[in-house]
Tab-separated table of C-alpha atoms in Angstrom:
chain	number	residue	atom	x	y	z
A	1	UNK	CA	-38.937	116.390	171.327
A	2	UNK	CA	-41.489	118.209	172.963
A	3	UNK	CA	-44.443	116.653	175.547
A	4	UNK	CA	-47.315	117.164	172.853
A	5	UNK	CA	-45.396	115.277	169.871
A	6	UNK	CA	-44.506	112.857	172.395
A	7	UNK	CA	-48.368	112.054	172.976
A	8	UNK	CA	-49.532	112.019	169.828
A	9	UNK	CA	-51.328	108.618	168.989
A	10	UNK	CA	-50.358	109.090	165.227
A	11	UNK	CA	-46.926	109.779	165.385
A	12	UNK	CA	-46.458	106.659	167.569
A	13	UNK	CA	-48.199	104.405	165.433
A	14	UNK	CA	-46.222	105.845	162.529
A	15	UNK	CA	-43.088	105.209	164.556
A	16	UNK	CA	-44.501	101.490	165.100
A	17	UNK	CA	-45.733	100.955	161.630
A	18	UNK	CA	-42.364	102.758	160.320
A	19	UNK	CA	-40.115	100.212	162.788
A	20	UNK	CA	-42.038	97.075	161.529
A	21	UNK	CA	-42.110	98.049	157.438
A	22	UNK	CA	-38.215	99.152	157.207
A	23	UNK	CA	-37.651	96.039	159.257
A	24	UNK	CA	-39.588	93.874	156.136
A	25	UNK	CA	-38.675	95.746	153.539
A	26	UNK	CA	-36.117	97.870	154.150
A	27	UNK	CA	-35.711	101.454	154.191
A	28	UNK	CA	-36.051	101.830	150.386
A	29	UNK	CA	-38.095	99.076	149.960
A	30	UNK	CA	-41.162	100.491	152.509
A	31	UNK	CA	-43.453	103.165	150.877
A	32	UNK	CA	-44.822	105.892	152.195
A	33	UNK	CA	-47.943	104.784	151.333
A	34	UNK	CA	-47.804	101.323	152.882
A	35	UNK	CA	-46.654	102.804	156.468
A	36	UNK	CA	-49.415	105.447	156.180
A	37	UNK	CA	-51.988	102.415	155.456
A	38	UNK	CA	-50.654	99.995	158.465
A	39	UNK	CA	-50.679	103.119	160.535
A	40	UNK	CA	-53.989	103.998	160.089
A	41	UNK	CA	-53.569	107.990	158.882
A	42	UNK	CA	-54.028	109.880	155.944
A	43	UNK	CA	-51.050	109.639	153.379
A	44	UNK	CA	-50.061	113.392	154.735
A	45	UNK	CA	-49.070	112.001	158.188
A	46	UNK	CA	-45.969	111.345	157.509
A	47	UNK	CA	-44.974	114.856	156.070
A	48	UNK	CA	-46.671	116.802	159.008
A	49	UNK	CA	-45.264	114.853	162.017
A	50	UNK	CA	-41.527	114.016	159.921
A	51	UNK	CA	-41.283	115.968	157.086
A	52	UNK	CA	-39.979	112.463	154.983
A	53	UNK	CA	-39.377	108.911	154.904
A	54	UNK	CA	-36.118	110.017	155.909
A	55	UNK	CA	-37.767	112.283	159.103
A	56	UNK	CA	-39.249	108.905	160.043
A	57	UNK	CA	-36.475	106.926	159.947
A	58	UNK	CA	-34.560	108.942	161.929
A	59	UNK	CA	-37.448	109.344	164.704
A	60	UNK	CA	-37.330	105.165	164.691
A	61	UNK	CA	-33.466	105.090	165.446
A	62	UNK	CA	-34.151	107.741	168.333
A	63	UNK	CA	-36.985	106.178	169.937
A	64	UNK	CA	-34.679	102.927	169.940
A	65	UNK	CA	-31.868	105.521	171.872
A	66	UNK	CA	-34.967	106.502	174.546
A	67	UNK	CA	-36.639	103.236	175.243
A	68	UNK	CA	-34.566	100.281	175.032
A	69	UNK	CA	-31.580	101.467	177.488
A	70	UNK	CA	-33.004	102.760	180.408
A	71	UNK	CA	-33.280	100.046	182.638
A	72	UNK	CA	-30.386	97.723	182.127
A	73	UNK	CA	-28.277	101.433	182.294
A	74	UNK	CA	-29.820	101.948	185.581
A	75	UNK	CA	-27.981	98.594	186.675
A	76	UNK	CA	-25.117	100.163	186.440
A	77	UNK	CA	-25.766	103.515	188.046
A	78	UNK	CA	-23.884	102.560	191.122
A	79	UNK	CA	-20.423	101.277	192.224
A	80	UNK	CA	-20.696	97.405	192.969
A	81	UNK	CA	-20.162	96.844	196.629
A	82	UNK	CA	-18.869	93.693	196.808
A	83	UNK	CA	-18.077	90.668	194.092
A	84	UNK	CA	-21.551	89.029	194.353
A	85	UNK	CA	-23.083	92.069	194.204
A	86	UNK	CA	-21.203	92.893	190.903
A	87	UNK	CA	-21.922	89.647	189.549
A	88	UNK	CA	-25.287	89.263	190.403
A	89	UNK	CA	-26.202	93.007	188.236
A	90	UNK	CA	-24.105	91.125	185.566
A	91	UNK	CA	-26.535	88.650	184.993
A	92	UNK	CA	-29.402	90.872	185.355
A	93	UNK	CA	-27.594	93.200	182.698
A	94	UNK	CA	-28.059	90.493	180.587
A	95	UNK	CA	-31.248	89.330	181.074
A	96	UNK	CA	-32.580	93.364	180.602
A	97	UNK	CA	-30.535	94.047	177.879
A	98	UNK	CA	-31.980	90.666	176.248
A	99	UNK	CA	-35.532	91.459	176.984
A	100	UNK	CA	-34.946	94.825	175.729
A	101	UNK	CA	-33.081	93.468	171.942
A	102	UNK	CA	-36.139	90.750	171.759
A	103	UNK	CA	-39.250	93.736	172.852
A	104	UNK	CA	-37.600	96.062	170.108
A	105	UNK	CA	-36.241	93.895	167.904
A	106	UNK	CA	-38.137	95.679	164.692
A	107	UNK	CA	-36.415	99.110	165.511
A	108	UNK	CA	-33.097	97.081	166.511
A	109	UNK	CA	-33.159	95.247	162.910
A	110	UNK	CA	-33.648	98.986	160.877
A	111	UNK	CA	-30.572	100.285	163.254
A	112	UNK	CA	-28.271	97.906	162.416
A	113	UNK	CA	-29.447	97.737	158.452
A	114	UNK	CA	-29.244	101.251	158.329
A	115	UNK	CA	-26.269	101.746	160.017
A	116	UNK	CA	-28.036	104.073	162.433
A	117	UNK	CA	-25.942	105.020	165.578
A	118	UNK	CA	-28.448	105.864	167.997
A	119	UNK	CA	-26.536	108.103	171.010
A	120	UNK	CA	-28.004	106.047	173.756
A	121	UNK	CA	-26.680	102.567	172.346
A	122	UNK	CA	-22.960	104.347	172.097
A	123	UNK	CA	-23.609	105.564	175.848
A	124	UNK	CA	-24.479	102.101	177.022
A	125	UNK	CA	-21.506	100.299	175.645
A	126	UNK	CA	-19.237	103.387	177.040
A	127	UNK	CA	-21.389	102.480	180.864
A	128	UNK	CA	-20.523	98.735	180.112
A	129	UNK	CA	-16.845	98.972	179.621
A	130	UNK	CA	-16.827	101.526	182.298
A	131	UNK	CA	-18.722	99.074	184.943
A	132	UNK	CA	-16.551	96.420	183.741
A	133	UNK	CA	-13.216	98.896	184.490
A	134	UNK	CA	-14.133	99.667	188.050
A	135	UNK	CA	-14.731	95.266	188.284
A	136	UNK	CA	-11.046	94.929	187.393
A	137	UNK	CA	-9.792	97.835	189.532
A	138	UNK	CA	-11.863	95.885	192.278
A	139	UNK	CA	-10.441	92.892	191.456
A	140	UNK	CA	-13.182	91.017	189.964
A	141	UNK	CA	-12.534	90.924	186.400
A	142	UNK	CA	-9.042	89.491	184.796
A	143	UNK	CA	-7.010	92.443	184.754
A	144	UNK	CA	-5.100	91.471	181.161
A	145	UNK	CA	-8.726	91.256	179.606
A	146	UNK	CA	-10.093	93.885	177.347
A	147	UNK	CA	-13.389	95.252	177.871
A	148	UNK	CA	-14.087	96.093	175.117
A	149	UNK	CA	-13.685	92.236	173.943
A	150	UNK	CA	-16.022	91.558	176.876
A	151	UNK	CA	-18.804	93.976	175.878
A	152	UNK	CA	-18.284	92.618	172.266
A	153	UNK	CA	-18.674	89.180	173.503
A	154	UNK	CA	-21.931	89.804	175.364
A	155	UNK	CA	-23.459	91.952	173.013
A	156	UNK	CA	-22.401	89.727	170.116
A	157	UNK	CA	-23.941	87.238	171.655
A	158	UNK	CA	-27.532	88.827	172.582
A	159	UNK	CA	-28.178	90.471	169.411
A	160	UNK	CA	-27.550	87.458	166.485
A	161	UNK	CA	-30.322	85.973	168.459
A	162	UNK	CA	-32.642	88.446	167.057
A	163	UNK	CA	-31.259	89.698	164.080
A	164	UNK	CA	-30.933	86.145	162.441
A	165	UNK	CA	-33.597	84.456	164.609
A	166	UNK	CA	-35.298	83.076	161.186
A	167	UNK	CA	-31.724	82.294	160.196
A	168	UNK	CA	-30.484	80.779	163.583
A	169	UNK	CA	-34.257	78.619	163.685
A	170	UNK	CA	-33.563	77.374	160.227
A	171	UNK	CA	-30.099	75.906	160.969
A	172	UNK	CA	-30.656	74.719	164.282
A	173	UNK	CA	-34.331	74.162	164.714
A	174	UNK	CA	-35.576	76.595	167.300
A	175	UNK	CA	-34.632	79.588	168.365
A	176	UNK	CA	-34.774	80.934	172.219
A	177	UNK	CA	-36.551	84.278	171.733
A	178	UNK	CA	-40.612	82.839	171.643
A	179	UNK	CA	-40.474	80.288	174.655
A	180	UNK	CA	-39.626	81.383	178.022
A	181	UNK	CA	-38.198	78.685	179.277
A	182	UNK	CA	-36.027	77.955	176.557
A	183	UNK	CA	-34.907	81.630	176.533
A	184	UNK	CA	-33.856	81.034	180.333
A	185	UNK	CA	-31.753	77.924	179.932
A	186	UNK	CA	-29.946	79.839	177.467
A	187	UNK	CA	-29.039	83.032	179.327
A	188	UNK	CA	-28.081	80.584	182.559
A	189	UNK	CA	-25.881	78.477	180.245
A	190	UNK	CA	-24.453	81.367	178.340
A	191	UNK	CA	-23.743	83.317	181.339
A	192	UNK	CA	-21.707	80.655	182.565
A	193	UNK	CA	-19.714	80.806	179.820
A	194	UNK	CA	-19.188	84.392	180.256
A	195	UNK	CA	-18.910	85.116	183.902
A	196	UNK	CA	-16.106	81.867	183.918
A	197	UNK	CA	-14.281	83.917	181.229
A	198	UNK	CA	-13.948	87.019	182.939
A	199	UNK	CA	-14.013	86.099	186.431
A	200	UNK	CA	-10.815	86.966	188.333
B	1	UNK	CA	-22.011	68.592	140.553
B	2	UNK	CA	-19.847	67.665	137.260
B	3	UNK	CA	-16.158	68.513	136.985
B	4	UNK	CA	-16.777	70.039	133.536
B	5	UNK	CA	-19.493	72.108	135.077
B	6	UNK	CA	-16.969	72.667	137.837
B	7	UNK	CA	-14.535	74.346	135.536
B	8	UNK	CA	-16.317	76.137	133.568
B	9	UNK	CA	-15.283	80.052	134.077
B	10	UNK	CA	-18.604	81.635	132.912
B	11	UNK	CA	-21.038	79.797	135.985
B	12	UNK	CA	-17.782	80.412	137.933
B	13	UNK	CA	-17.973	83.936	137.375
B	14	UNK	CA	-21.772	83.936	137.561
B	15	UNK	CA	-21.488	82.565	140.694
B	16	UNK	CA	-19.096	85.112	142.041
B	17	UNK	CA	-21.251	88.040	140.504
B	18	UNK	CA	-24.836	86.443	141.984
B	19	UNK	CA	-23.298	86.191	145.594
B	20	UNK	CA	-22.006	90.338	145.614
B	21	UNK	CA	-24.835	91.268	143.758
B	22	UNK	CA	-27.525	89.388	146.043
B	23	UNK	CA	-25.541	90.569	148.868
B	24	UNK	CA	-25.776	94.155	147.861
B	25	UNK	CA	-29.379	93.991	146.641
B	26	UNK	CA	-31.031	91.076	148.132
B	27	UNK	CA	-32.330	87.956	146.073
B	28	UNK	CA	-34.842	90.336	144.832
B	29	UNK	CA	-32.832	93.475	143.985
B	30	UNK	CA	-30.440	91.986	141.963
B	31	UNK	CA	-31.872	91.544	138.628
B	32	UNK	CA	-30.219	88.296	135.932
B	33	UNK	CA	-29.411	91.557	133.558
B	34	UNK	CA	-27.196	93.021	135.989
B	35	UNK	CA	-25.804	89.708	137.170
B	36	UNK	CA	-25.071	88.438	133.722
B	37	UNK	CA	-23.806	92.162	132.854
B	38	UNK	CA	-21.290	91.845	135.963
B	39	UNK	CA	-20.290	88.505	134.668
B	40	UNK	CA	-19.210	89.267	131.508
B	41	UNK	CA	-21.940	86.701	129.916
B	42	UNK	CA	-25.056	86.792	127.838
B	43	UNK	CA	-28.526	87.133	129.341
B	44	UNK	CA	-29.110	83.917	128.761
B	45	UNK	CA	-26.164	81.950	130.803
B	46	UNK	CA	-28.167	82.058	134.071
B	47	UNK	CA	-30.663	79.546	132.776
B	48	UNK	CA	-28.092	77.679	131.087
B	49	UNK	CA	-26.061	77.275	133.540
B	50	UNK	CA	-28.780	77.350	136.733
B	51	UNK	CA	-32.569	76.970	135.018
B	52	UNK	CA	-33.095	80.389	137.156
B	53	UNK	CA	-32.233	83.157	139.404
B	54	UNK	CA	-33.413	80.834	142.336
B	55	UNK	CA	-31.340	78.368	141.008
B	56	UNK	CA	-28.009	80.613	140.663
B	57	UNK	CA	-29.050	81.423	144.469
B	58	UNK	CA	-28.398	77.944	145.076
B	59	UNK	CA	-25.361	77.199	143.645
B	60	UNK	CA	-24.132	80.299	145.686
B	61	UNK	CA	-25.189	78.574	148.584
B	62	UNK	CA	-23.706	75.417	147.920
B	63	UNK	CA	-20.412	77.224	147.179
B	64	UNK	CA	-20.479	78.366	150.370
B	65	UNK	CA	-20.467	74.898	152.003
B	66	UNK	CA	-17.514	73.129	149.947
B	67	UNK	CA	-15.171	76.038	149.955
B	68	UNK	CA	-15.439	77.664	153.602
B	69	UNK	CA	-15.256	75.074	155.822
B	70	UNK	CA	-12.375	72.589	154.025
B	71	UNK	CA	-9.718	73.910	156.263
B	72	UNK	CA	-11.518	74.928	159.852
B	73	UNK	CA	-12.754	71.152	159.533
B	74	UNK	CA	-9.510	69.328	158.909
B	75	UNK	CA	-8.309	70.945	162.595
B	76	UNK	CA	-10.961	68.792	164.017
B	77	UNK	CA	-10.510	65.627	162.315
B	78	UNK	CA	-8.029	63.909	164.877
B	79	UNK	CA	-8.392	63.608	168.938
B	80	UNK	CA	-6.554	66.112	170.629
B	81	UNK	CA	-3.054	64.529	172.049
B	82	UNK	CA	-2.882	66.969	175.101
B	83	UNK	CA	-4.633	69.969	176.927
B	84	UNK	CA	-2.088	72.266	174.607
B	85	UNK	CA	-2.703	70.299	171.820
B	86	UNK	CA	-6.313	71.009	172.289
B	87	UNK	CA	-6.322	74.786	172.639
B	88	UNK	CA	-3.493	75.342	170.113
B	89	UNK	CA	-5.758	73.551	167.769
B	90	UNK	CA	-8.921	75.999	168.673
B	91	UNK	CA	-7.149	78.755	168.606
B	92	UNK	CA	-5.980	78.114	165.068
B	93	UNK	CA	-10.082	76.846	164.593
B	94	UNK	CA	-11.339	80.133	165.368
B	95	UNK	CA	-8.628	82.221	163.577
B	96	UNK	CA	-9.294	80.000	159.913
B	97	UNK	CA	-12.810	80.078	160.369
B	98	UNK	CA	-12.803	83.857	160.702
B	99	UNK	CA	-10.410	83.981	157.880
B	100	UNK	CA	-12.868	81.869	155.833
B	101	UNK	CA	-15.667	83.835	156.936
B	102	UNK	CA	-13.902	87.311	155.678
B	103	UNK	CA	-12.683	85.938	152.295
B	104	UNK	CA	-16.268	84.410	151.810
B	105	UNK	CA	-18.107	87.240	153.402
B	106	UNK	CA	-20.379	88.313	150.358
B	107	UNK	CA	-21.775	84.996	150.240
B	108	UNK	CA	-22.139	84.462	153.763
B	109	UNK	CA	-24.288	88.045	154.143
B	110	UNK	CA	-26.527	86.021	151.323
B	111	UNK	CA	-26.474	82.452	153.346
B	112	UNK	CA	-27.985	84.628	156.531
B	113	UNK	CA	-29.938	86.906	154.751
B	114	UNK	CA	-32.301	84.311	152.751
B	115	UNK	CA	-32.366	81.470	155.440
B	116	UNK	CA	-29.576	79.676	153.350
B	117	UNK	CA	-29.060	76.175	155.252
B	118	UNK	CA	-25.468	74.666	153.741
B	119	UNK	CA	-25.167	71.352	154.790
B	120	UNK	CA	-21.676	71.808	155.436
B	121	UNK	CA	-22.162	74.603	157.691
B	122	UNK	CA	-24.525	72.452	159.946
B	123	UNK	CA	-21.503	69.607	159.722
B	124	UNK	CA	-19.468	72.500	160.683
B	125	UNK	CA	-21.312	73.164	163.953
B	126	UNK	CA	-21.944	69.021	164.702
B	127	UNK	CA	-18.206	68.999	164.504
B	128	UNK	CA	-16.884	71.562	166.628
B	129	UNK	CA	-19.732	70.537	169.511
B	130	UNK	CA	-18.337	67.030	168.828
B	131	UNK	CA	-14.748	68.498	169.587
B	132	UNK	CA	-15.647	70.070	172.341
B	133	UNK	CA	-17.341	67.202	173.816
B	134	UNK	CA	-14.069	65.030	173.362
B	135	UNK	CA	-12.146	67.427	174.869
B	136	UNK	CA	-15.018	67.740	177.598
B	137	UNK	CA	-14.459	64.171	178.863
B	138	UNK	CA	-10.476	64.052	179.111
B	139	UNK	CA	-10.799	67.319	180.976
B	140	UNK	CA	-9.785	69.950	179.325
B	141	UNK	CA	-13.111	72.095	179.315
B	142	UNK	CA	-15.385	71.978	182.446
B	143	UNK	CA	-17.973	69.400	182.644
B	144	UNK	CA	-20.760	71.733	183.371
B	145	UNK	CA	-20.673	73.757	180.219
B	146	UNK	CA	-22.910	73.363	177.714
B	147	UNK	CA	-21.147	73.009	174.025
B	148	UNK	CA	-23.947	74.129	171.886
B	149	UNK	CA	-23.379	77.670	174.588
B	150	UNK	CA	-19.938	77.539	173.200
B	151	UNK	CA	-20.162	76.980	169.752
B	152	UNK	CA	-22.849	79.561	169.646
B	153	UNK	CA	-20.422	82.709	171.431
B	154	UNK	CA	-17.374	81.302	169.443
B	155	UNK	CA	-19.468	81.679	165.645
B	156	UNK	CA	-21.762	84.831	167.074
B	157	UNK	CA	-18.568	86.766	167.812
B	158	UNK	CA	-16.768	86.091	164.428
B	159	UNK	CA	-19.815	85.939	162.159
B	160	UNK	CA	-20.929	89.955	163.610
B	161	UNK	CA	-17.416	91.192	162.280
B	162	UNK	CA	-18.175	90.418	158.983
B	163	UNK	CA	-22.590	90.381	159.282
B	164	UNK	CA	-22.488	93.995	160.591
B	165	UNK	CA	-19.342	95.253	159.635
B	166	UNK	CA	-20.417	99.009	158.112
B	167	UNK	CA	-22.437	99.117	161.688
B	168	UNK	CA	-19.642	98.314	163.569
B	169	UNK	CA	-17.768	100.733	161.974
B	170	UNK	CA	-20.449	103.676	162.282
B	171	UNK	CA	-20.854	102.524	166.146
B	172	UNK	CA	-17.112	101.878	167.171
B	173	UNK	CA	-15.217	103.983	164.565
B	174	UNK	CA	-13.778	101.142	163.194
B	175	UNK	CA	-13.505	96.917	162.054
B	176	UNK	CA	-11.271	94.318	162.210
B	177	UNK	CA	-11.239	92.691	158.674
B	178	UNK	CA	-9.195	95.926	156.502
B	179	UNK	CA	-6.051	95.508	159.113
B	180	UNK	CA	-4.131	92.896	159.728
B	181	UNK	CA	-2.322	93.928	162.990
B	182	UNK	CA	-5.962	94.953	164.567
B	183	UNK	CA	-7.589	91.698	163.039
B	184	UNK	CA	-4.378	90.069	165.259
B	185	UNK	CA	-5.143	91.848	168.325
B	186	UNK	CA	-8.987	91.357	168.245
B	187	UNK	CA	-8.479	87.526	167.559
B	188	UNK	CA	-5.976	87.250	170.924
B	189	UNK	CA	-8.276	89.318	173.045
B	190	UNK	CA	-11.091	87.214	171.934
B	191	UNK	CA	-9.619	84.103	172.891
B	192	UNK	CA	-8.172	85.110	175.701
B	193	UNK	CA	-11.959	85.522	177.402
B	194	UNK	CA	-13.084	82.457	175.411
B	195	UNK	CA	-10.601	80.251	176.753
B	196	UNK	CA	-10.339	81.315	180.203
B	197	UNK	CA	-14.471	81.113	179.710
B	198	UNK	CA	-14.283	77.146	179.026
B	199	UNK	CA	-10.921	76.188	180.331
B	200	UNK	CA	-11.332	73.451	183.110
């Protein structure tokens, strides 16, 4: 992608309008017309800066790869150097990879309905299971567990809360994503849950 | 509902056809032509049998609760006898409800997808916190936990298998529900964090 797309106030607000009308509608079910309107460009917009729908819906998925993993991936950048210190970027994993889901959860919605497989989610989960390897070789995880159960398990976990939020709010009354305290109690009581089960 | 209503294989197969075709479509999508032409009756069976589309979306829904959750909530019906008694029992709770949830999947994707509430889903979820509470105080899951936290990683984890499955697939290469020996596998490493994650 080069700098000057990059900065280009239409594009982005085709991106955002794009995200939020494949989200409502669905892919097929958003025109070209409608994102053009909530965007705020002339119905050629979408042609110039994507080429088609199609163009646009692929420039969604990436900008999900580019801007929702780069901080909790940062967290795992470095070897842990000791068990609390391993723990401790655990739970802030989860918190960043939450606020992350819940800040993009339009473009997160379209990549899962679409079955998009945006390279950056794919690296993530390969970081995860790695930073959760080098745990067990340190002694901090079980050693029989699979990580790849564990990184199921968390993610699992984070994403149904916004993907079915409506769903999860209907059947139980609330949901955690719009109140910030709520939204804490659950990520301290689910966490305990978590770090219990794979604690060595 | 009647019995003769109950039996009769044209709503059945209505019924059947509404939940694949409103999981395919959406509510919306799926037009009472192609659901009636799927069923094998006349155009005009839907109002017959269901006054209207909305109405057939219904029924689906209410299929949903009487068939899925007969056998996960017989597990739960008695006290547990002892700590093994306990977690053989949810072990065999989370492999029939994911069993349930697979056979049942089309209509479940529907349930979720247009904020379907099924009373006996909700029973479903009052039950196993009600289990887990039991077991809770005589010891056999720690005190601190919190069992809505439970239920909710226990029915996220299953209910993404089937929810996202084609994602899954695109994303990881593969899912659990076409093979039996993998479905095996994933259901034991599952558990194995789970219970280590609430055993006291």
């Amino acid at each position: 992608m080069l700098d000057q797309e990059k900065a280009d106030p239409a594009r982005e607000r085709l991106i955002k309008a794009g995200a939020a009308l494949f989200a409502e509608h669905g892919f097929k079910g958003a025109s070209v017309r409608q994102i053009c309107a909530s965007a705020d460009t002339s119905i050629n917009m979408i042609h110039h800066h994507f080429k088609s729908k199609q163009g646009l819906l692929d420039a969604v998925i990436d900008q999900f790869s580019s801007n929702v993993f780069a901080t909790p991936a940062r967290i795992m950048d470095f070897d842990p150097k000791s068990r609390e210190d391993f723990f401790s970027r655990l739970e802030l994993l989860f918190a960043t990879t939450f606020e992350a889901f819940i800040e993009h959860r339009d473009t997160l919605a379209v990549v899962v309905r679409e079955n998009g497989n945006p390279p950056a989610f794919l690296s993530y989960i390969q970081k995860l299971q790695k930073f959760l390897e080098n745990a067990k070789s340190l002694g901090f995880v079980r050693p029989e567990l699979d990580t790849e159960m564990i990184t199921g398990f968390m993610l699992d976990r984070l994403l149904n809360q916004i993907l079915h939020g409506n769903w999860i709010k209907n059947v139980y009354g609330e949901t955690v994503v719009a109140d910030q305290r709520k939204k804490r109690e659950w990520l301290e009581a689910n966490l305990s849950v978590f770090v219990s089960g794979i604690s060595a």
